[in-house]
PDB file of N, CA and C and ligand atoms in Angstrom:
ATOM      1  N   MET A   1       0.582  -1.053  -0.013  1.00 58.00           N
ATOM      2  CA  MET A   1       0.025   0.167  -0.061  1.00 58.00           C
ATOM      3  C   MET A   1       0.876   1.313   0.220  1.00 58.00           C
ATOM      4  N   THR A   2       0.987   2.134  -1.223  1.00 59.00           N
ATOM      5  CA  THR A   2       1.516   3.256  -1.275  1.00 59.00           C
ATOM      6  C   THR A   2       0.521   4.270  -1.155  1.00 59.00           C
ATOM      7  N   LYS A   3       0.435   4.894   0.108  1.00 64.00           N
ATOM      8  CA  LYS A   3      -0.897   5.678   0.025  1.00 64.00           C
ATOM      9  C   LYS A   3       0.033   7.146  -0.028  1.00 64.00           C
ATOM     10  N   THR A   4       0.142   7.659  -0.790  1.00 60.00           N
ATOM     11  CA  THR A   4       0.376   9.442  -0.288  1.00 60.00           C
ATOM     12  C   THR A   4      -0.498  10.817  -0.091  1.00 60.00           C
ATOM     13  N   ASP A   5      -0.294  10.996   1.005  1.00 55.00           N
ATOM     14  CA  ASP A   5      -0.842  12.157   1.785  1.00 55.00           C
ATOM     15  C   ASP A   5      -0.894  13.377   1.238  1.00 55.00           C
ATOM     16  N   PRO A   6      -1.662  13.532   0.070  1.00 52.00           N
ATOM     17  CA  PRO A   6      -1.844  15.039  -0.543  1.00 52.00           C
ATOM     18  C   PRO A   6      -1.887  16.173   0.467  1.00 52.00           C
ATOM     19  N   MET A   7      -2.112  16.114   1.504  1.00 50.00           N
ATOM     20  CA  MET A   7      -2.002  17.190   2.468  1.00 50.00           C
ATOM     21  C   MET A   7      -0.774  17.771   2.799  1.00 50.00           C
ATOM     22  N   VAL A   8       0.169  16.697   2.874  1.00 49.00           N
ATOM     23  CA  VAL A   8       1.631  16.844   3.379  1.00 49.00           C
ATOM     24  C   VAL A   8       2.411  17.802   2.636  1.00 49.00           C
ATOM     25  N   GLU A   9       2.285  17.266   1.356  1.00 52.00           N
ATOM     26  CA  GLU A   9       3.364  17.611   0.144  1.00 52.00           C
ATOM     27  C   GLU A   9       2.195  18.882  -0.638  1.00 52.00           C
ATOM     28  N   LEU A  10       1.216  19.354  -0.279  1.00 52.00           N
ATOM     29  CA  LEU A  10       0.540  20.363  -0.935  1.00 52.00           C
ATOM     30  C   LEU A  10       1.171  21.613  -0.937  1.00 52.00           C
ATOM     31  N   GLY A  11       1.891  22.068  -0.266  1.00 53.00           N
ATOM     32  CA  GLY A  11       2.476  23.642   0.423  1.00 53.00           C
ATOM     33  C   GLY A  11       1.397  24.169   1.552  1.00 53.00           C
ATOM     34  N   PHE A  12       1.461  25.305   1.492  1.00 49.00           N
ATOM     35  CA  PHE A  12       0.721  25.650   2.614  1.00 49.00           C
ATOM     36  C   PHE A  12       0.337  27.202   1.712  1.00 49.00           C
ATOM     37  N   PRO A  13      -1.101  27.555   2.806  1.00 55.00           N
ATOM     38  CA  PRO A  13      -1.751  28.369   1.547  1.00 55.00           C
ATOM     39  C   PRO A  13      -1.619  29.659   1.551  1.00 55.00           C
ATOM     40  N   ILE A  14      -0.946  30.344   2.743  1.00 59.00           N
ATOM     41  CA  ILE A  14      -0.278  31.499   2.828  1.00 59.00           C
ATOM     42  C   ILE A  14       1.035  31.058   2.733  1.00 59.00           C
ATOM     43  N   GLU A  15       1.695  32.252   2.219  1.00 75.00           N
ATOM     44  CA  GLU A  15       3.392  32.598   2.022  1.00 75.00           C
ATOM     45  C   GLU A  15       4.142  32.703   3.612  1.00 75.00           C
ATOM     46  N   ASP A  16       5.599  32.476   3.907  1.00 84.00           N
ATOM     47  CA  ASP A  16       5.885  32.309   5.074  1.00 84.00           C
ATOM     48  C   ASP A  16       6.218  33.804   5.490  1.00 84.00           C
ATOM     49  N   ALA A  17       5.707  34.256   6.403  1.00 86.00           N
ATOM     50  CA  ALA A  17       6.260  35.432   7.249  1.00 86.00           C
ATOM     51  C   ALA A  17       7.560  35.687   6.905  1.00 86.00           C
ATOM     52  N   LYS A  18       8.028  36.942   6.528  1.00 86.00           N
ATOM     53  CA  LYS A  18       9.455  37.471   6.723  1.00 86.00           C
ATOM     54  C   LYS A  18       9.461  37.924   7.982  1.00 86.00           C
ATOM     55  N   PRO A  19      10.440  37.610   9.107  1.00 88.00           N
ATOM     56  CA  PRO A  19      10.616  38.406  10.155  1.00 88.00           C
ATOM     57  C   PRO A  19      11.533  39.442  10.018  1.00 88.00           C
ATOM     58  N   PRO A  20      11.897  40.616  10.665  1.00 87.00           N
ATOM     59  CA  PRO A  20      13.048  41.404  10.623  1.00 87.00           C
ATOM     60  C   PRO A  20      14.309  40.576  11.310  1.00 87.00           C
ATOM     61  N   GLU A  21      15.737  41.120  10.472  1.00 87.00           N
ATOM     62  CA  GLU A  21      16.920  40.704  11.317  1.00 87.00           C
ATOM     63  C   GLU A  21      16.904  41.202  12.722  1.00 87.00           C
ATOM     64  N   GLY A  22      17.368  40.453  13.505  1.00 92.00           N
ATOM     65  CA  GLY A  22      17.545  40.878  14.756  1.00 92.00           C
ATOM     66  C   GLY A  22      16.733  40.869  16.085  1.00 92.00           C
ATOM     67  N   CYS A  23      15.151  40.199  15.872  1.00 94.00           N
ATOM     68  CA  CYS A  23      14.313  39.414  16.358  1.00 94.00           C
ATOM     69  C   CYS A  23      14.333  38.233  17.184  1.00 94.00           C
ATOM     70  N   GLU A  24      14.859  37.858  18.235  1.00 95.00           N
ATOM     71  CA  GLU A  24      14.821  37.157  18.749  1.00 95.00           C
ATOM     72  C   GLU A  24      13.500  36.170  18.623  1.00 95.00           C
ATOM     73  N   VAL A  25      12.593  36.788  19.026  1.00 95.00           N
ATOM     74  CA  VAL A  25      11.197  36.266  19.294  1.00 95.00           C
ATOM     75  C   VAL A  25      11.030  35.367  17.442  1.00 95.00           C
ATOM     76  N   CYS A  26      10.838  36.320  16.708  1.00 95.00           N
ATOM     77  CA  CYS A  26      10.758  35.852  15.344  1.00 95.00           C
ATOM     78  C   CYS A  26      11.518  34.698  14.965  1.00 95.00           C
ATOM     79  N   ARG A  27      12.814  35.046  15.453  1.00 95.00           N
ATOM     80  CA  ARG A  27      13.626  34.097  14.982  1.00 95.00           C
ATOM     81  C   ARG A  27      13.679  32.417  15.398  1.00 95.00           C
ATOM     82  N   GLU A  28      12.983  32.433  16.779  1.00 96.00           N
ATOM     83  CA  GLU A  28      12.576  31.449  17.517  1.00 96.00           C
ATOM     84  C   GLU A  28      11.417  30.647  16.937  1.00 96.00           C
ATOM     85  N   LEU A  29      10.490  31.941  16.294  1.00 96.00           N
ATOM     86  CA  LEU A  29       9.283  31.356  15.566  1.00 96.00           C
ATOM     87  C   LEU A  29       9.513  30.632  14.599  1.00 96.00           C
ATOM     88  N   VAL A  30      10.382  30.968  13.770  1.00 96.00           N
ATOM     89  CA  VAL A  30      11.200  30.868  12.377  1.00 96.00           C
ATOM     90  C   VAL A  30      11.565  29.293  12.448  1.00 96.00           C
ATOM     91  N   VAL A  31      12.433  29.101  13.510  1.00 96.00           N
ATOM     92  CA  VAL A  31      12.645  27.784  13.854  1.00 96.00           C
ATOM     93  C   VAL A  31      11.299  26.606  13.980  1.00 96.00           C
ATOM     94  N   GLN A  32      10.620  27.220  15.137  1.00 97.00           N
ATOM     95  CA  GLN A  32       9.317  26.120  15.068  1.00 97.00           C
ATOM     96  C   GLN A  32       8.919  26.088  13.904  1.00 97.00           C
ATOM     97  N   ARG A  33       8.658  27.217  13.063  1.00 96.00           N
ATOM     98  CA  ARG A  33       7.881  26.856  11.981  1.00 96.00           C
ATOM     99  C   ARG A  33       8.607  25.800  10.979  1.00 96.00           C
ATOM    100  N   GLU A  34       9.879  25.804  10.853  1.00 96.00           N
ATOM    101  CA  GLU A  34      10.524  25.034   9.906  1.00 96.00           C
ATOM    102  C   GLU A  34      10.367  23.732  10.560  1.00 96.00           C
ATOM    103  N   ALA A  35      10.491  23.631  11.900  1.00 97.00           N
ATOM    104  CA  ALA A  35      10.083  22.129  12.291  1.00 97.00           C
ATOM    105  C   ALA A  35       8.625  21.606  12.099  1.00 97.00           C
ATOM    106  N   ALA A  36       7.889  22.428  12.174  1.00 97.00           N
ATOM    107  CA  ALA A  36       6.688  22.051  11.844  1.00 97.00           C
ATOM    108  C   ALA A  36       6.477  21.731  10.649  1.00 97.00           C
ATOM    109  N   ALA A  37       7.008  22.490   9.403  1.00 94.00           N
ATOM    110  CA  ALA A  37       6.991  22.216   8.170  1.00 94.00           C
ATOM    111  C   ALA A  37       7.294  20.803   7.944  1.00 94.00           C
ATOM    112  N   GLU A  38       8.431  20.466   8.772  1.00 96.00           N
ATOM    113  CA  GLU A  38       8.950  19.119   8.418  1.00 96.00           C
ATOM    114  C   GLU A  38       8.223  18.134   8.425  1.00 96.00           C
ATOM    115  N   ARG A  39       7.249  18.145   9.754  1.00 97.00           N
ATOM    116  CA  ARG A  39       6.806  17.030  10.238  1.00 97.00           C
ATOM    117  C   ARG A  39       5.258  17.407   9.787  1.00 97.00           C
ATOM    118  N   GLY A  40       5.074  18.656   8.752  1.00 96.00           N
ATOM    119  CA  GLY A  40       3.818  18.413   7.682  1.00 96.00           C
ATOM    120  C   GLY A  40       2.703  19.243   8.792  1.00 96.00           C
ATOM    121  N   ASP A  41       3.035  19.626   9.802  1.00 95.00           N
ATOM    122  CA  ASP A  41       1.813  20.785  10.134  1.00 95.00           C
ATOM    123  C   ASP A  41       1.737  21.468  10.175  1.00 95.00           C
ATOM    124  N   ALA A  42       0.536  21.790   9.052  1.00 92.00           N
ATOM    125  CA  ALA A  42       0.085  22.745   8.459  1.00 92.00           C
ATOM    126  C   ALA A  42      -0.289  23.536   9.377  1.00 92.00           C
ATOM    127  N   THR A  43      -0.956  23.539  10.292  1.00 94.00           N
ATOM    128  CA  THR A  43      -1.701  24.169  11.246  1.00 94.00           C
ATOM    129  C   THR A  43      -0.801  25.272  12.338  1.00 94.00           C
ATOM    130  N   LYS A  44       0.221  24.352  12.608  1.00 95.00           N
ATOM    131  CA  LYS A  44       1.401  25.095  13.319  1.00 95.00           C
ATOM    132  C   LYS A  44       2.293  25.942  12.641  1.00 95.00           C
ATOM    133  N   VAL A  45       2.595  25.734  11.278  1.00 93.00           N
ATOM    134  CA  VAL A  45       3.243  26.633  10.271  1.00 93.00           C
ATOM    135  C   VAL A  45       2.606  27.723  10.010  1.00 93.00           C
ATOM    136  N   ILE A  46       0.724  28.039   9.757  1.00 92.00           N
ATOM    137  CA  ILE A  46       0.512  29.258   9.937  1.00 92.00           C
ATOM    138  C   ILE A  46       0.063  29.759  10.980  1.00 92.00           C
ATOM    139  N   ASP A  47       0.218  28.889  12.132  1.00 93.00           N
ATOM    140  CA  ASP A  47       0.302  29.644  13.208  1.00 93.00           C
ATOM    141  C   ASP A  47       1.895  30.787  13.420  1.00 93.00           C
ATOM    142  N   CYS A  48       2.542  30.302  13.682  1.00 94.00           N
ATOM    143  CA  CYS A  48       3.789  30.778  13.524  1.00 94.00           C
ATOM    144  C   CYS A  48       3.980  31.829  12.707  1.00 94.00           C
ATOM    145  N   ASN A  49       3.110  31.989  11.430  1.00 92.00           N
ATOM    146  CA  ASN A  49       3.269  32.670  10.581  1.00 92.00           C
ATOM    147  C   ASN A  49       1.940  34.034  10.959  1.00 92.00           C
ATOM    148  N   VAL A  50       1.454  33.762  11.350  1.00 90.00           N
ATOM    149  CA  VAL A  50       0.531  34.384  12.251  1.00 90.00           C
ATOM    150  C   VAL A  50       1.034  35.439  13.045  1.00 90.00           C
ATOM    151  N   GLU A  51       1.720  34.826  14.542  1.00 93.00           N
ATOM    152  CA  GLU A  51       2.838  35.224  15.190  1.00 93.00           C
ATOM    153  C   GLU A  51       3.622  36.313  14.943  1.00 93.00           C
ATOM    154  N   ILE A  52       4.501  35.684  13.712  1.00 92.00           N
ATOM    155  CA  ILE A  52       5.113  36.611  13.344  1.00 92.00           C
ATOM    156  C   ILE A  52       4.999  38.111  12.667  1.00 92.00           C
ATOM    157  N   ARG A  53       3.624  37.623  12.145  1.00 89.00           N
ATOM    158  CA  ARG A  53       3.120  38.553  11.549  1.00 89.00           C
ATOM    159  C   ARG A  53       2.428  39.917  12.505  1.00 89.00           C
ATOM    160  N   SER A  54       2.099  39.200  13.805  1.00 90.00           N
ATOM    161  CA  SER A  54       1.260  40.149  14.300  1.00 90.00           C
ATOM    162  C   SER A  54       2.439  40.973  15.386  1.00 90.00           C
ATOM    163  N   HIS A  55       3.264  40.134  15.565  1.00 91.00           N
ATOM    164  CA  HIS A  55       4.908  40.916  15.791  1.00 91.00           C
ATOM    165  C   HIS A  55       4.919  41.844  15.225  1.00 91.00           C
ATOM    166  N   HIS A  56       4.954  41.965  14.218  1.00 84.00           N
ATOM    167  CA  HIS A  56       5.501  43.341  13.449  1.00 84.00           C
ATOM    168  C   HIS A  56       4.743  43.667  12.531  1.00 84.00           C
ATOM    169  N   GLU A  57       3.681  44.523  12.926  1.00 71.00           N
ATOM    170  CA  GLU A  57       2.526  44.905  12.133  1.00 71.00           C
ATOM    171  C   GLU A  57       2.900  45.975  11.080  1.00 71.00           C
ATOM    172  N   PRO A  58       2.561  45.453   9.509  1.00 59.00           N
ATOM    173  CA  PRO A  58       3.633  46.122   8.263  1.00 59.00           C
ATOM    174  C   PRO A  58       3.197  47.696   8.779  1.00 59.00           C
ATOM    175  N   THR A  59       2.593  47.983   9.204  1.00 54.00           N
ATOM    176  CA  THR A  59       2.124  49.378   8.890  1.00 54.00           C
ATOM    177  C   THR A  59       2.700  50.167  10.322  1.00 54.00           C
ATOM    178  N   VAL A  60       3.511  49.474  11.217  1.00 51.00           N
ATOM    179  CA  VAL A  60       4.464  50.312  12.062  1.00 51.00           C
ATOM    180  C   VAL A  60       5.713  49.994  11.709  1.00 51.00           C
ATOM    181  N   THR A  61       6.414  51.166  11.707  1.00 54.00           N
ATOM    182  CA  THR A  61       7.852  51.051  11.725  1.00 54.00           C
ATOM    183  C   THR A  61       8.778  50.585  12.643  1.00 54.00           C
ATOM    184  N   TRP A  62       9.111  49.681  12.843  1.00 50.00           N
ATOM    185  CA  TRP A  62       9.909  48.768  13.555  1.00 50.00           C
ATOM    186  C   TRP A  62      11.643  49.020  13.647  1.00 50.00           C
ATOM    187  N   ALA A  63      12.042  49.512  12.600  1.00 57.00           N
ATOM    188  CA  ALA A  63      13.329  50.328  12.562  1.00 57.00           C
ATOM    189  C   ALA A  63      14.008  50.887  13.504  1.00 57.00           C
ATOM    190  N   GLU A  64      13.003  52.130  13.431  1.00 51.00           N
ATOM    191  CA  GLU A  64      13.186  53.019  14.640  1.00 51.00           C
ATOM    192  C   GLU A  64      12.092  53.575  15.274  1.00 51.00           C
ATOM    193  N   GLN A  65      12.296  53.395  16.583  1.00 49.00           N
ATOM    194  CA  GLN A  65      11.298  53.312  17.527  1.00 49.00           C
ATOM    195  C   GLN A  65      12.193  54.021  19.022  1.00 49.00           C
TER     196      GLN A  65
HETATM  197 ZN1   ZN B 101       9.519  40.026  16.323  1.00 79.91          ZN
END
């Protein structure tokens, strides 16, 4: 029985959030996201992307503060 799970290889519906350099929190989230992606945990991947995005709202300038 070779049954491939299309859910795992499908890729993720939203693109990966790009965290700014130098943010420890986001770096940790990226590590978690990659680990989740490796085990096919799409929910966790999306979770991490949401957290990264909400950590740095695009309307807010976090370069200078
Ligand atoms: Zn951050």
